[in-house]
Every structure is written in structure tokens, then in C-alpha cells.
Amino acid sequence: MNLLLNKIITRDGGTMFYRFGNADGKRWIVPARNMRVALNLYQPSGRNGKLVKALFPWLHSLLPVRRVIKAETIQCSLQKELNGKLCNIFGVEEAEFAIFEGTPSVHQKVTMQLSCGKQILGYCKVSDNKEILALFEKETATLQQLAAMGVKGIPQALYCGTLSNGAHIFVQSTVKSTRSKVVHQWGALQEEFIAVLHEKTKQTIPFEESDYYKSLTALQEHLNWLPASIDQKVVAAAIAEVMAKYRGKMVEFSACHGDFTPWNMFVEKGELFAFDFEYSSLTCPPGLDRCHFELQTAIFEKNMTAEEIATVADITGKEPLVEYLLNIMSRFAVREKGDIKGDVARSFEIWHKLLIKLSTE
């Protein structure tokens, strides 16, 4: 990531920033100036992280505090071309920024929060990977399609392109403010957002023309990319069962966010705003987003075991959960091309145990 950071920031002068990380290998760079605004990019779920977010803006000048969270001080500013592009997009003379260096993975990318004083302007994702550029282009097209369909509570794609140094950037708007709230439990706002998303985007098509069919087919063709501990016969049998359910039929599918989690949404003035649509699809069975929300929060926020998570089936229903498990396995098996490790490997173990349990019920 250091090579990519060099395409984003320069350490020749600039203002003071703090760089710190967590136990999962994720790292943030936040400015000393207007830090409370900058830390809106930092969305911890654990107690220690929440304490850092609440207290660090007030205590960052104290060396012992910085030592506790292992925060280093750096002087930096945005690279000239990137700064000019962002200032032009948002109509400001100076683009204040905070950086999340990304979740370690094959699709790791940098996310920047842009602000001016106390106002959050928008977000910019940066990568030098052409596969991720394709995701940026897909997200741009998806947001434009969803807006045309009348979907509210989503960002506007403001720019997608490549800088002269090879950095690919995607810029989007936001309505986020320092008063925005992140909700970690499924509730009426999430239910309403998904219901409206389905209603606005639903279409009746042959199953074999759907994005979900493509996902199942991709997994079927790449079972060898699953971790060695996964029973391919169990996965293949589940695929066959779902295929048999839909094969040759007209289906009413709709858009799926693809990564509908608390850290990809917030509540502003009583309304839900969802972002990060890079893994979205336009024709999938309803229910996938609810399953994703429940499982991701169970795995990464509640640290639940597969046995404990099995109760999720009572919430989402068995069939939607099986359909979801196959879809998420397909995404990560294909994305990682078989090189599955870290949090993804841990998730696969849980998904596999759940699939076995559901297949034997």
C-alpha cells in the first residue's frame, strides 16, 4: 500500500497528520486539524476503537496517549494533480482529507473522506489495480442506473478516471455530517430501504439472464478455488438444488447492494443513506442483503460461532440464506482466485458449516 499512498500524498511539507492502526492490520491517516470531522471515516465496532474516536481529538497532543494507540506523526499533503481534481469537483480552494488505507485483501484500496471545515463533502476511492478500476466503472454505472430508477438515499457518482501517475479514482457525493449515526442492528430503516430498492428495481426476466445465475455458474466452474477444508460436494449439491428451483423459469429479481453492512450506511436526519455499491447487482433474488447484514455483523462485530449464527436462519428464512451463502462464496472464491486467507478464510469456515447445517435440515 505504500506505493499507492505515494500516488496520493506527498511528504514534502504539508500539515500534521496521525497514522494509526488496529489489530486487523487496517490503518488510518487523520489530520490534527478538524480531527473530529476527519474521524467520521473511522467506524470502529469495538470498545477500544470507540474510545479512540471519542477521545483522541481532545488528547492527541499528549505523547503517552499517542504511544498507547501507536500513532505516528507525519507531515503530508495531497499530490498536486489529485488535489486539483478534487478541488475542482467539490468547488473548494483546499481539499481537507482523511485516509483509510483499506481492508487487507486482493482488492485493497484507499478511501479518502474529503471535507471543508466542519462540512463533509464526499468520498474518493483510489487504487492502481485495473481490476478495481473495473469495479469503480461498474459502481459508477450502477449508481446512475439506480438513480434513473428513482432510488433515493444513495451517492451520486461525480467522477471516475485515471490520473497521470496511474492512480485510478472514483469520487462520490454524500449527505453525511458530524451528526450522522451508524446503526448496528437491523431495524425499520434498513427494512424500508431494501423494500423500496426491490420495488423500484424489480424486473421479470428468465433466470438464466440474471446476475444471480451468473454468480452460481461462476462458483460451479471454480469449485477448485474454494479452500481445501470446504466440502465441494456439499456446495455443488446446494448449487444444483437452487438451480433446479429456478431453471427455465421467469423470475422477479431486483437490485442487491452486495455489501449492505452498518459500515456501509448511516442515518442522517432520520433517513438511511447507503454507499459502496461496487459489489452490487441488478438482478438477484430478494433477501440477500438482509442475510449479508445479519451474518457480517454476527461474524465481525459479535464474534459469533457458526453454531450461534445458525439462529440467523430463523430471521431470514432457510432458502434466502442458502442462496446468500452460495452468492457470497462465489464472490470471494472468484475474487481471491483461490488464494483465500485471513478474515476471508475464517468467513468461509463459517459459511461452510452453515451450509452443511441447512442442507441436512
C-alpha angles and dihedrals in degrees: 000000000000091000090053092046088056087061090053107039137027124210093207098113120312129130134304120284135172122225118200139154146194137236092272092064095254118139136196134196114204131174123244087225116076089357095162089061092044092052090064082087089061110079108176121181097192127082095245093050092049090052090052091051093048100042109026095077088060100037105034093109091064112093095209090056092051090049092053092057092033093238117171123202120232136174113224148141135192120280108264099246094046092046091051092049094050094044089052093048095050098033097237133129094226129026110215111202148186124196135217107193093209141251109295106255142109087276095048113152139166120254120201127195112210121205144163114212106310094343121097107216104185146288136279125199117202134193140152092210117106092211089059091047086059088053090050090051091047092049091050091052093045094051090049091050094047091049090051089052090055100255112158131196095050133110126262114238104236102176142356121182150100129275124222091259091059097258112142113212136191118191125194138177126242141190092208118134137172087270094058116118131213112217116205099187128072110251147147095298093055091044092051094047092053093044092052091044089055094045094048096046106031117128135171112235140149109281091235090062095054129105088234092059089052090052093052092046092050091053091046090053095046105042086130088067091065117102114273091247092062117096102232092196091061091050093045091050091051091050091050091051094052092043090053090051094056106022115129093000135119108243134195103226130162144186120306121199090214098207103042101165136136090259091057096052142043140186118243121179091345095308130107118237118191126194141170098069095167092116095043126127130198100214115043134124114271116256101051095104093051090051091048093051093049096046098042093051090045093051103038105026104030097029090221125174124239089256091054093044091053088084087070087080088068088058102042102026127250099264097050090047093052090047089050095048091054091047095050092044089052093050096052098037091054094039095051093037091220096310094115120166144134118022091353092057090048090051092049090056090054094044090050094051091048092049091051091050093048092046092056097047 
